[in-house]
XYZ file of C-alpha atoms in Angstrom:
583
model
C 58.096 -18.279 11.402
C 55.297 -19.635 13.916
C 54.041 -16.399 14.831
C 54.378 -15.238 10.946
C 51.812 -18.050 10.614
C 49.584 -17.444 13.249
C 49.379 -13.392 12.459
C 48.126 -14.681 9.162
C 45.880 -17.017 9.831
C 41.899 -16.522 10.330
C 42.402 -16.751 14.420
C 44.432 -13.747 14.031
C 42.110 -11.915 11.986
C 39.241 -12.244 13.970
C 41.101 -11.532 17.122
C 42.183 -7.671 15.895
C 38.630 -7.761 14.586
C 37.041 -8.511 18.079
C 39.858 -6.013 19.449
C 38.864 -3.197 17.299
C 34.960 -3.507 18.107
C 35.331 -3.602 21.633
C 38.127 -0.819 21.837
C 35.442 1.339 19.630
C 32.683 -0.028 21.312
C 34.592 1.105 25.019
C 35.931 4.451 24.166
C 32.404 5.439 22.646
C 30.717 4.223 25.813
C 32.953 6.341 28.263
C 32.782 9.437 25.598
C 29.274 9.190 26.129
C 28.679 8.491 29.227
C 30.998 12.047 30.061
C 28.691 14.122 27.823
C 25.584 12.613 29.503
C 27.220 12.990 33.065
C 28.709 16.631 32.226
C 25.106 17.365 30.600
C 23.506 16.358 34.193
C 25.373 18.332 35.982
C 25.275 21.098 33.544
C 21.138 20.650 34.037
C 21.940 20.888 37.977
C 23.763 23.966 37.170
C 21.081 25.167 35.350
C 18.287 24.255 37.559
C 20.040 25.800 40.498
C 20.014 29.032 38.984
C 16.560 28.459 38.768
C 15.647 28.139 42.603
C 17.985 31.129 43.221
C 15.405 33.025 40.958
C 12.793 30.993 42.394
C 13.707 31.717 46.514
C 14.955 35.754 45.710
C 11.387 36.204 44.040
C 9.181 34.657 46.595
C 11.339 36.586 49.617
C 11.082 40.145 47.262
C 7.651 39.524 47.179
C 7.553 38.979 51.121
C 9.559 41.966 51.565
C 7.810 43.943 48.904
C 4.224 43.585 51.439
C 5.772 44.054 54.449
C 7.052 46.945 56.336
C 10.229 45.102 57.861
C 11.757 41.257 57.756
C 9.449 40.005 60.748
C 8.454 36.872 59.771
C 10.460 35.858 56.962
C 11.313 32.966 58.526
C 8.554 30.501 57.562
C 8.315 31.851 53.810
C 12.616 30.627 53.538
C 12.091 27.183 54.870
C 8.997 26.578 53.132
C 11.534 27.743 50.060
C 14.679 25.297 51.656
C 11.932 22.300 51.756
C 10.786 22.841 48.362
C 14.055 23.470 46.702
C 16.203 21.323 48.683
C 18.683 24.304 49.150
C 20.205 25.376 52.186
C 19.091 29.350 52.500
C 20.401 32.450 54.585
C 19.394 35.908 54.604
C 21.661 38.789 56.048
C 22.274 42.490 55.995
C 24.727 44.585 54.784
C 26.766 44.583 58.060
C 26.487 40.915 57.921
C 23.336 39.615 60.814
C 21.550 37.175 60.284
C 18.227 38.219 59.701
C 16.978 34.124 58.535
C 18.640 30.812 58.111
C 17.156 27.397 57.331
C 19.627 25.444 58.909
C 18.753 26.816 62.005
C 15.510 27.051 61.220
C 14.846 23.676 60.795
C 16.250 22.554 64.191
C 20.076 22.011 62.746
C 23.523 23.528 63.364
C 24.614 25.900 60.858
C 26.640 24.788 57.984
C 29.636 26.488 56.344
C 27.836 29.161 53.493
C 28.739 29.021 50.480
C 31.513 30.777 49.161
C 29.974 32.415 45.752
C 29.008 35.227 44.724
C 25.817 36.536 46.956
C 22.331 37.920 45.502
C 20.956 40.956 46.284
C 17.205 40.951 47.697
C 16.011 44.479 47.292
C 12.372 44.391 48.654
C 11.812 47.805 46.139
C 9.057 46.510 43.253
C 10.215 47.613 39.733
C 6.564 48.212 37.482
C 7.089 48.607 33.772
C 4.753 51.763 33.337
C 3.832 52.152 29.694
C 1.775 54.788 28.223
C -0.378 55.930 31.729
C 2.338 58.591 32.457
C 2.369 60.792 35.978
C -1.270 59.598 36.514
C -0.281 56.194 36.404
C 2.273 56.608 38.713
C 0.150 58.355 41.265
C -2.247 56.182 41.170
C 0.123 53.013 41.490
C 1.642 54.711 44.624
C -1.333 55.186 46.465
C -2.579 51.506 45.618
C 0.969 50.130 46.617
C 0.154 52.506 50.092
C -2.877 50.656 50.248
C -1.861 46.891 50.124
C 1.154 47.617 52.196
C -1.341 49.028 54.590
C -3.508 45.959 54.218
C -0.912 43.369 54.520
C 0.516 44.786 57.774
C -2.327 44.702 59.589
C -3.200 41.192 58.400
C 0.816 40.465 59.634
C -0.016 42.325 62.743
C -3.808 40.374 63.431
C -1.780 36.962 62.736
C -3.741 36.208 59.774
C -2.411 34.121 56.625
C -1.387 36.245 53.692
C -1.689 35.168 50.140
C 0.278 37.212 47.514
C -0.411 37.807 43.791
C 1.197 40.252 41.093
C -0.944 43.046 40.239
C -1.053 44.306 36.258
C 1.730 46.524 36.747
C 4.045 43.728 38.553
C 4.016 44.529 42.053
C 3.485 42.660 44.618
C -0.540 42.480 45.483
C -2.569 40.770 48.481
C -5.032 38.240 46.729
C -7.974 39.685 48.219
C -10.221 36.954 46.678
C -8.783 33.914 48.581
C -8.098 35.963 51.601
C -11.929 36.913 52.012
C -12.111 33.747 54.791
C -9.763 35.616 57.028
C -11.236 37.263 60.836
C -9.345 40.517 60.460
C -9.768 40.529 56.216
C -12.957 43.459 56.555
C -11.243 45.287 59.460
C -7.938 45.730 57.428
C -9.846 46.277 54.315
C -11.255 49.244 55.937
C -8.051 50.576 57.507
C -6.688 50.407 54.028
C -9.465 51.968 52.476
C -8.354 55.383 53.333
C -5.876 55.408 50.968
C -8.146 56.781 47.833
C -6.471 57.964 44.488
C -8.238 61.662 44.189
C -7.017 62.330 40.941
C -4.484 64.907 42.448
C -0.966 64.542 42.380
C 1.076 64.924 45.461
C 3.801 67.670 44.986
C 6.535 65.235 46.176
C 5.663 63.075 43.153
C 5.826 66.091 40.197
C 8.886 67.422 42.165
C 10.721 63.922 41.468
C 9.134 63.609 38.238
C 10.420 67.068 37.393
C 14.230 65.979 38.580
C 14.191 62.948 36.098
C 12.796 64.953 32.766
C 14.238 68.701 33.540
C 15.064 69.435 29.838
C 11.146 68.224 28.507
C 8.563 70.813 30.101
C 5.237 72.273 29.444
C 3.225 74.504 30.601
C -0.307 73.005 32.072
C -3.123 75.315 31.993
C -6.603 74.296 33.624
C -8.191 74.432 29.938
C -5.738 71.758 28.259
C -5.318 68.653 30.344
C -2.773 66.159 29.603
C -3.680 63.411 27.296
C -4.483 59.861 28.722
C -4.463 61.863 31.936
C -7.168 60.488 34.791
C -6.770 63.204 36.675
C -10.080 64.576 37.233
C -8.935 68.266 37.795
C -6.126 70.033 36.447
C -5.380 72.734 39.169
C -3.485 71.380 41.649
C -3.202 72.857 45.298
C -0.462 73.711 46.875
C 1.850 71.066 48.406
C 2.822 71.230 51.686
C 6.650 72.364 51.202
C 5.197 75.284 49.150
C 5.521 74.234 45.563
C 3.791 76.562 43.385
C 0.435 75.882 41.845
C 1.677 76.716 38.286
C 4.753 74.166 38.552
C 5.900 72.397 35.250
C 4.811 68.917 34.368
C 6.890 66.533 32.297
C 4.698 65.978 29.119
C 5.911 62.633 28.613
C 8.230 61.193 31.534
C 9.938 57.484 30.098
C 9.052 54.485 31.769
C 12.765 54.544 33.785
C 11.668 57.739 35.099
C 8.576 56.310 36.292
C 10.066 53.434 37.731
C 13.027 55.341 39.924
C 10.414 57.793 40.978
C 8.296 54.879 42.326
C 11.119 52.951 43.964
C 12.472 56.080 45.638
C 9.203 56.917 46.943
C 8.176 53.392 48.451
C 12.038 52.953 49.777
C 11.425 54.638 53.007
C 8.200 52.109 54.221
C 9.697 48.901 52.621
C 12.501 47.251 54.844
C 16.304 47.304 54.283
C 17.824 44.990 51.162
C 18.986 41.727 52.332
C 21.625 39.607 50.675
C 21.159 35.833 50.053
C 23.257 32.846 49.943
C 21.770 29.583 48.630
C 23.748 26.262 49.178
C 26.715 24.898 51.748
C 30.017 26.059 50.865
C 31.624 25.611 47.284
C 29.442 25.226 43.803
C 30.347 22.634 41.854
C 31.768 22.970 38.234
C 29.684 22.038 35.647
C 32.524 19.525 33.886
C 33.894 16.291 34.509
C 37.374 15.152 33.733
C 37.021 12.500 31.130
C 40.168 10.925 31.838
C 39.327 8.711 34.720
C 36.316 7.175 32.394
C 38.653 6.595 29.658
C 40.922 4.650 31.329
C 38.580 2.551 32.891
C 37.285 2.053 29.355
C 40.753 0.865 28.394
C 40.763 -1.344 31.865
C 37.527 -3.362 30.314
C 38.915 -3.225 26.394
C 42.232 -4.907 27.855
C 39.666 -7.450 29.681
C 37.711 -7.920 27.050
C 40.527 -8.560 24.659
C 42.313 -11.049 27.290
C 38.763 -12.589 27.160
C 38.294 -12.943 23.957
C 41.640 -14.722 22.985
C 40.686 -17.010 25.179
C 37.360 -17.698 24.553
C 38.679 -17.872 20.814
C 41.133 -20.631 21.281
C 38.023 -22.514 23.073
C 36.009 -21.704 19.607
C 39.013 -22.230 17.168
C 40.003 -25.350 18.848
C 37.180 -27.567 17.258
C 37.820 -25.939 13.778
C 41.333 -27.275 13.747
C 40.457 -30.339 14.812
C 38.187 -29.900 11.265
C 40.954 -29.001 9.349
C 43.428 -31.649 10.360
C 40.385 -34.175 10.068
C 40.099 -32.567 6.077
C 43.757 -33.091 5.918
C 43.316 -36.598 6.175
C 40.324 -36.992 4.093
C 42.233 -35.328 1.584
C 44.814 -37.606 1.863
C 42.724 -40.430 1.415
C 41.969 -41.700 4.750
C 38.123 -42.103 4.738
C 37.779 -43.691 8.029
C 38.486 -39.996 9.949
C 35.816 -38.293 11.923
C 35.947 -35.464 13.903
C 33.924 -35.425 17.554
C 30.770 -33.677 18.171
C 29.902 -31.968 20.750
C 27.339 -29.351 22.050
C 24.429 -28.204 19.651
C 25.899 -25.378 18.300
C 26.787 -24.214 14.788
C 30.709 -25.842 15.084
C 28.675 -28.816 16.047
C 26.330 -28.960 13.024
C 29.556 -28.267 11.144
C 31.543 -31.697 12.761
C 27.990 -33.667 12.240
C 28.087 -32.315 8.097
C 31.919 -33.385 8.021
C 31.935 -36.524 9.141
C 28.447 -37.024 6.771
C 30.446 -36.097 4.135
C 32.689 -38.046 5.211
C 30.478 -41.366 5.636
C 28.883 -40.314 2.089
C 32.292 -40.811 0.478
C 33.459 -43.803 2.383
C 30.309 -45.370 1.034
C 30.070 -43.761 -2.681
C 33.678 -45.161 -2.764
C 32.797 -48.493 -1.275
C 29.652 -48.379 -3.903
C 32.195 -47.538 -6.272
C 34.642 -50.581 -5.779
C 31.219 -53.141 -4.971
C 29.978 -51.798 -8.589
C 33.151 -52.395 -10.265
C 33.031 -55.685 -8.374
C 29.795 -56.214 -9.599
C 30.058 -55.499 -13.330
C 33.145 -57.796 -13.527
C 30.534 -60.677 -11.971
C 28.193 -59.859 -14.543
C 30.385 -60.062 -17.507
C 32.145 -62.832 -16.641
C 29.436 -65.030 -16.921
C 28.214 -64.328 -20.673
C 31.666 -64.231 -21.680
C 32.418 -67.454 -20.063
C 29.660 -69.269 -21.318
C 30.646 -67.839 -25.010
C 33.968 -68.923 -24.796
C 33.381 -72.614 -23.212
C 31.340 -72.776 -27.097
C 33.540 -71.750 -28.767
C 36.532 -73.747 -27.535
C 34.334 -76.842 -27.905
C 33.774 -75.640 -31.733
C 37.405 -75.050 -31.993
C 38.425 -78.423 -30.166
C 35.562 -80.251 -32.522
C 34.031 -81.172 -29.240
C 30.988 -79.752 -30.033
C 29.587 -79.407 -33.881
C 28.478 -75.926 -35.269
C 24.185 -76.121 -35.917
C 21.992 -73.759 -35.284
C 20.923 -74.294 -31.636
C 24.563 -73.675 -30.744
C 24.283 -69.768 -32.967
C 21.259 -68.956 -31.253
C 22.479 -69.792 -27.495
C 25.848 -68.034 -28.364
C 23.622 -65.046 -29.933
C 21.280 -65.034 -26.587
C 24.625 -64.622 -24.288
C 26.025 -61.913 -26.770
C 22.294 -60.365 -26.479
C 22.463 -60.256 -22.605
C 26.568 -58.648 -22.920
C 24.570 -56.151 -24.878
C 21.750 -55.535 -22.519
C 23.892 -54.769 -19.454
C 26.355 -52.763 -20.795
C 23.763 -50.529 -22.566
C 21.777 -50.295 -19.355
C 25.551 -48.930 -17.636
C 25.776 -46.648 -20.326
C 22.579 -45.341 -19.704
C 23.131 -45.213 -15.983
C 26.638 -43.528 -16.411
C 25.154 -40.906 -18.930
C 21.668 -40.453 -16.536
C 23.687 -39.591 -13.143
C 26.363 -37.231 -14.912
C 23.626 -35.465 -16.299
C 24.273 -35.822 -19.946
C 21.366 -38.212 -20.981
C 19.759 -36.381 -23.871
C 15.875 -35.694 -23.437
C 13.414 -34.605 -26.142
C 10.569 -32.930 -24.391
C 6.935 -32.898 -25.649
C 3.354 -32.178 -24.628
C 2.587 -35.522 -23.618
C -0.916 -37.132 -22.185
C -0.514 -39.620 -19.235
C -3.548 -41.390 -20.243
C -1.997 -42.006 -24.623
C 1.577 -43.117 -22.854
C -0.366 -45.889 -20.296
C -2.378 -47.592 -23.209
C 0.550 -47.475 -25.659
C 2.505 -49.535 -23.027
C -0.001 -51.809 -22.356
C -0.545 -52.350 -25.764
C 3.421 -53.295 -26.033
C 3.005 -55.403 -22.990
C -0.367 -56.999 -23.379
C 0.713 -60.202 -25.212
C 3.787 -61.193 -22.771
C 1.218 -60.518 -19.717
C -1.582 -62.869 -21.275
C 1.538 -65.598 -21.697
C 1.676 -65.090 -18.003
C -1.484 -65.516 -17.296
C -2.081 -62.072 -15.371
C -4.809 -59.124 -16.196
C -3.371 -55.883 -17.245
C -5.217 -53.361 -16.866
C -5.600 -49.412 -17.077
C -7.123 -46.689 -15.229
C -7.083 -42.901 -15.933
C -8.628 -40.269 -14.341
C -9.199 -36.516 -15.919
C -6.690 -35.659 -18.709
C -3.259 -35.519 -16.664
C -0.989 -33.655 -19.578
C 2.685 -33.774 -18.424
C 6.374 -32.472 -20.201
C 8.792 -35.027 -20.864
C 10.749 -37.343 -23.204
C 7.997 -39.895 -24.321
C 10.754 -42.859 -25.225
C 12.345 -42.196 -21.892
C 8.944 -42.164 -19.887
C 8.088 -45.494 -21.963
C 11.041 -46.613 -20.663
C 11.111 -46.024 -16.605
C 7.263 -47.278 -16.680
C 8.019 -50.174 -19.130
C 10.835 -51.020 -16.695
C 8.273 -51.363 -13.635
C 6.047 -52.762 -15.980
C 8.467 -56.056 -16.210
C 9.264 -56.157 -12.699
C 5.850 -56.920 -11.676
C 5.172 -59.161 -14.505
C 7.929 -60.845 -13.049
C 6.757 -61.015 -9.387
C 2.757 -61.537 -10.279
C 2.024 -64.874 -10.132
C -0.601 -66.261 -12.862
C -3.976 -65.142 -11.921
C -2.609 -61.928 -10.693
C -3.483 -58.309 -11.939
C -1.195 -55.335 -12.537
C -3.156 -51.865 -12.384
C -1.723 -48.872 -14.347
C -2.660 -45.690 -13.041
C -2.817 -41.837 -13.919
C -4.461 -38.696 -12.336
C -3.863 -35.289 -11.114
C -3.522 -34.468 -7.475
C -3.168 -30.278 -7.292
C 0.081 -29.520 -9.696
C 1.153 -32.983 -10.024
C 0.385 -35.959 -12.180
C 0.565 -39.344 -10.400
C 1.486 -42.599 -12.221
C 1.314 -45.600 -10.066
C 2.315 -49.218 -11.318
C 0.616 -51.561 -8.758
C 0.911 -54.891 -8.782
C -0.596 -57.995 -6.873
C 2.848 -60.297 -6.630
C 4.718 -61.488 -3.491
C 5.708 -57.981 -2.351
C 9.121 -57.191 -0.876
C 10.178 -57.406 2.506
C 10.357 -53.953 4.390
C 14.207 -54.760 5.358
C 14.718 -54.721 1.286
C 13.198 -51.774 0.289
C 15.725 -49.122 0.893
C 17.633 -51.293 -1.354
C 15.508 -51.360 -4.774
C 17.224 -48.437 -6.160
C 21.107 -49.674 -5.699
C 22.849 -51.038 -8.695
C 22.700 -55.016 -9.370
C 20.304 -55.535 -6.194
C 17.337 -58.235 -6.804
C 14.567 -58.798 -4.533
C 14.825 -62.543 -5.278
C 18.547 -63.864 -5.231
C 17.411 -66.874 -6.699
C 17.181 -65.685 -9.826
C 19.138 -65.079 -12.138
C 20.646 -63.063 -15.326
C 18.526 -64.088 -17.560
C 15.295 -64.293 -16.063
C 16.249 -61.119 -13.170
C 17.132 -58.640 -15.527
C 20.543 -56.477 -15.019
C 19.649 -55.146 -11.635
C 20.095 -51.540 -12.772
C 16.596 -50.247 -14.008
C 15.644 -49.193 -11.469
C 18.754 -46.815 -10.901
C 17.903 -45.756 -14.408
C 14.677 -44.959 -13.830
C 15.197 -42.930 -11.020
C 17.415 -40.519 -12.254
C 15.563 -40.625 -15.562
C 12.261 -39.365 -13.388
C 14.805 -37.036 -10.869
C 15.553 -35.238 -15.088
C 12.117 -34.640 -15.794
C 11.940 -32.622 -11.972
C 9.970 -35.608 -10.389
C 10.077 -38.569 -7.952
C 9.858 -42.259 -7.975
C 8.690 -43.837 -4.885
C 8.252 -47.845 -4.084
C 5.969 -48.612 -1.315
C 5.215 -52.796 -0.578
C 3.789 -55.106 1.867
C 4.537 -59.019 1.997
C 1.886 -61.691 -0.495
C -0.340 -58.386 -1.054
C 1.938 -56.868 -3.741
C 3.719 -53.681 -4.499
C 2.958 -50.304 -5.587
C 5.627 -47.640 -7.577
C 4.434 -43.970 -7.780
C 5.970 -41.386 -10.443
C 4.978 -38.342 -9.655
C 5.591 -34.915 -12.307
C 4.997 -31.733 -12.602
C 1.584 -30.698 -14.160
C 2.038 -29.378 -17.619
């Protein structure tokens, strides 16, 4: 039955709430972080396919200018240095022709254990439309910078390599211009000039790859796109015949295998590499050691949380036992406050709430108190007279109807002002709204006023400023002012003054009701607007009024959206402000 309760209260809710987030919030973290990790090492993958291409280009390219594998060495660990990779070259019987372990001043580590990539030094040219010609002519230059190169290699000079137009591998003879022995090989190399005759050996392999597509060449007709300068073509050494057929159009392939098979025998052997130290690693990751570390923290997190949630919870049930008991009746609970957090703004609003009803009730009861004080009185006084009437004590005249009719006139007063009260705070006061001038409703009032202010000997007068136009009930308005009106007639002595003001300041009309009397002491004035409170307790009923008008008017101004205000100093006098909304 306990746990029943607690599985359906708000704790539990917001403890499978906090459980779901973080279990989402974990396994989406450690789904994500094995896509990002397998995506790494995927990259890593990728990028080390990349330096294979990388190292077995720049080492065909060595091998492509050079006559054999002497001096390989420093071109594959400049390429381990740059690539980070551990490199080794070796021949088909398995020597090791290079290795940058070594190399580098290391022992040799275990080689890896894939799949090994063939270095064939042999350039591959994609020949397009410059046929035989082409081909001739790409041999001899190939002769030429392999001629070059070597005796560069052989001088101990620097070589820089470049790809020509058709792809092969080229000396760049511009940046190698600074070299000792650059004009000395240049001229070795030199001798190797394309004539514009092809060599026998050439049409005789050319012939092998397009046997079934011949033509007769005459010395009248050249070929097309041909650069040979002369057709007739001598005799080549083995004793081909002058007249031999010429492929019209030989395919690129054909071009190509004819090249490589002609520069095989001066290029050095193929070479197989291996790039890394012994197995590759696989491109995945196992997910299931990240998800059950994710669970690990979820589990945490959830142990955390239900215990950070009692520590959170704990004040709100303190709250609602404390609610319990102001439900109950029991004003006098509070609830303690600590920290300055939101459950602690929440404790300091109960226990206001809680203070505002202990003292709205203790109003309540000193009201109820009071209006029984006020009564009694009146009625008292009413029925000592008329006991003495009926006991013949006292003999009916008139003086005796008019004090009896002055107590039933005060009975009258008070209970219409409660009324008024009761119907102004619930709200239900009824209001007839007009377009009403500030200025009109001040000399109307002074006009009611004027002769009971002259009895008193005091100066009434009134100031207005503008043409402050406000909305509101002009018999209520007449009312709150009239009300402040009498309370400083009352504490003006003679020879005093009483200003009535009106003006606009921005969207607001001011009314002020200032008086020169004895003032109120500051101690007093958060008291002027509670019910039956007078600032001289001297005086009484009948010549301090009810006690409640200003109540009245307050709420009567709080209807019409505005505030009443009372500010006072000591023998200067006192000073009420109504302030409305601009019409």
């Amino acid at each position: 039955m306990r746990f029943r309760r607690w599985a359906s209260g708000f704790r539990a809710r917001i403890a499978l709430l906090i459980a779901i987030v973080i279990s989402l919030t974990a396994g989406a973290t450690a789904l994500l972080t094995v896509r990002q990790a397998t995506q790494q090492v995927t990259n890593s993958a990728v990028v080390a396919e990349q330096d294979i291409g990388t190292i077995e280009g720049r080492i065909a390219d060595f091998g492509g200018l050079s006559k054999n594998w002497d001096g390989v060495g420093p071109t594959v660990e400049a390429l381990a240095k740059r690539t980070g990779q551990r490199i080794q070259l070796t021949t088909d019987t398995g020597e090791v022709v290079a290795d940058s372990d070594i190399l580098s001043g290391g022992r040799a580590r275990p080689v890896s254990r894939q799949a090994r990539t063939v270095v064939d030094p042999r350039p591959n040219p994609p020949f397009t439309t410059g046929g035989v010609p082409e081909l001739a002519q790409a041999l001899l230059d190939y002769q030429r910078d392999l001629d070059f190169t070597s005796c560069i290699t052989v001088l101990g000079g620097k070589l820089t390599a470049v790809r020509s137009a058709l792809g092969t591998p080229t000396p760049d003879y511009h940046r190698m211009t600074a070299e000792p022995s650059y004009k000395e090989c240049l001229a070795k190399s030199s001798l190797h000039q394309y004539s514009g005759v092809i060599p026998g050996p050439v049409l005789k392999l050319v012939d092998g790859c397009h046997a079934s597509s011949k033509v007769v060449v005459t010395t009248s007709a050249p070929p097309p796109q041909s650069d040979i300068t002369s057709t007739t073509r001598p005799a080549s050494p083995d004793g081909t015949p002058d007249n031999l057929l010429v492929p019209a159009a030989p395919a690129p392939e054909c071009l190509q295998q004819v090249f490589r098979e002609l520069s095989k025998p001066v290029l050095p052997p193929v070479l197989f590499l291996s790039v890394g130290v012994g197995d590759r690693p696989q491109a995945t990751i196992t997910p299931w050691p990240a998800l059950i570390v994710a669970t690990l923290v979820a589990i945490i997190a959830i142990f955390g949380t239900v215990l950070l949630s009692r520590r959170v919870l704990q004040p709100i049930g303190t709250l609602t036992r404390a609610s319990r008991h102001l439900g109950a009746g029991d004003l006098t609970e509070r609830v303690p406050v600590r920290g300055h957090d939101e459950l602690s703004e929440l404790a300091t609003s109960f226990n206001r709430m809680a203070e505002s009803l202990q003292a709205s009730k203790e109003q309540q009861r000193n009201m109820v108190a009071d209006i029984a004080h006020e009564l009694r009185t009146p009625l008292a006084n009413i029925r000592g007279y008329l006991e003495a009437l009926k006991d013949g004590v006292l003999k009916p005249d008139n003086a005796l109807f008019v004090s009896l009719y002055e107590e039933a006139l005060l009975q009258q007063r008070l209970i219409d002002d409660l009324q008024d009260l009761a119907l102004a705070e619930s709200g239900t006061m009824i209001y007839h709204r007009t377009r009403l001038d500030a200025g009109e409703l001040l000399n109307t009032i002074r006009t009611a006023h004027s002769a009971a202010a002259e009895s008193r000997g005091l100066h009434l007068e009134v100031y207005v400023y503008q043409r402050p136009v406000i909305d509101g009930d002009p018999e209520r308005l007449r009312q709150v002012i009239g009300n402040l009106l009498t309370n400083a007639m009352r504490a003006t002595a003679a020879g005093g003054s009483i200003k009535l003001r009106a003006q606009i300041e921005q969207d607001d009309v001011v009314i002020e009701v200032a008086d020169t009397g004895s003032g109120i002491e500051p101690e007093d004035l958060e008291h002027v607007f509670d019910r039956f409170w007078r600032a001289d307790n001297a005086r009484s009923r009948s010549t301090g009024g009810s006690g409640l008008g200003l109540a009245i008017a307050r709420e009567i101004v709080a209807a019409h959206e505005g505030s009443l205000t009372v500010t006072s100093t000591v023998d200067i006098g006192t000073v009420c402000t109504i302030r409305l909304p601009r019409h």
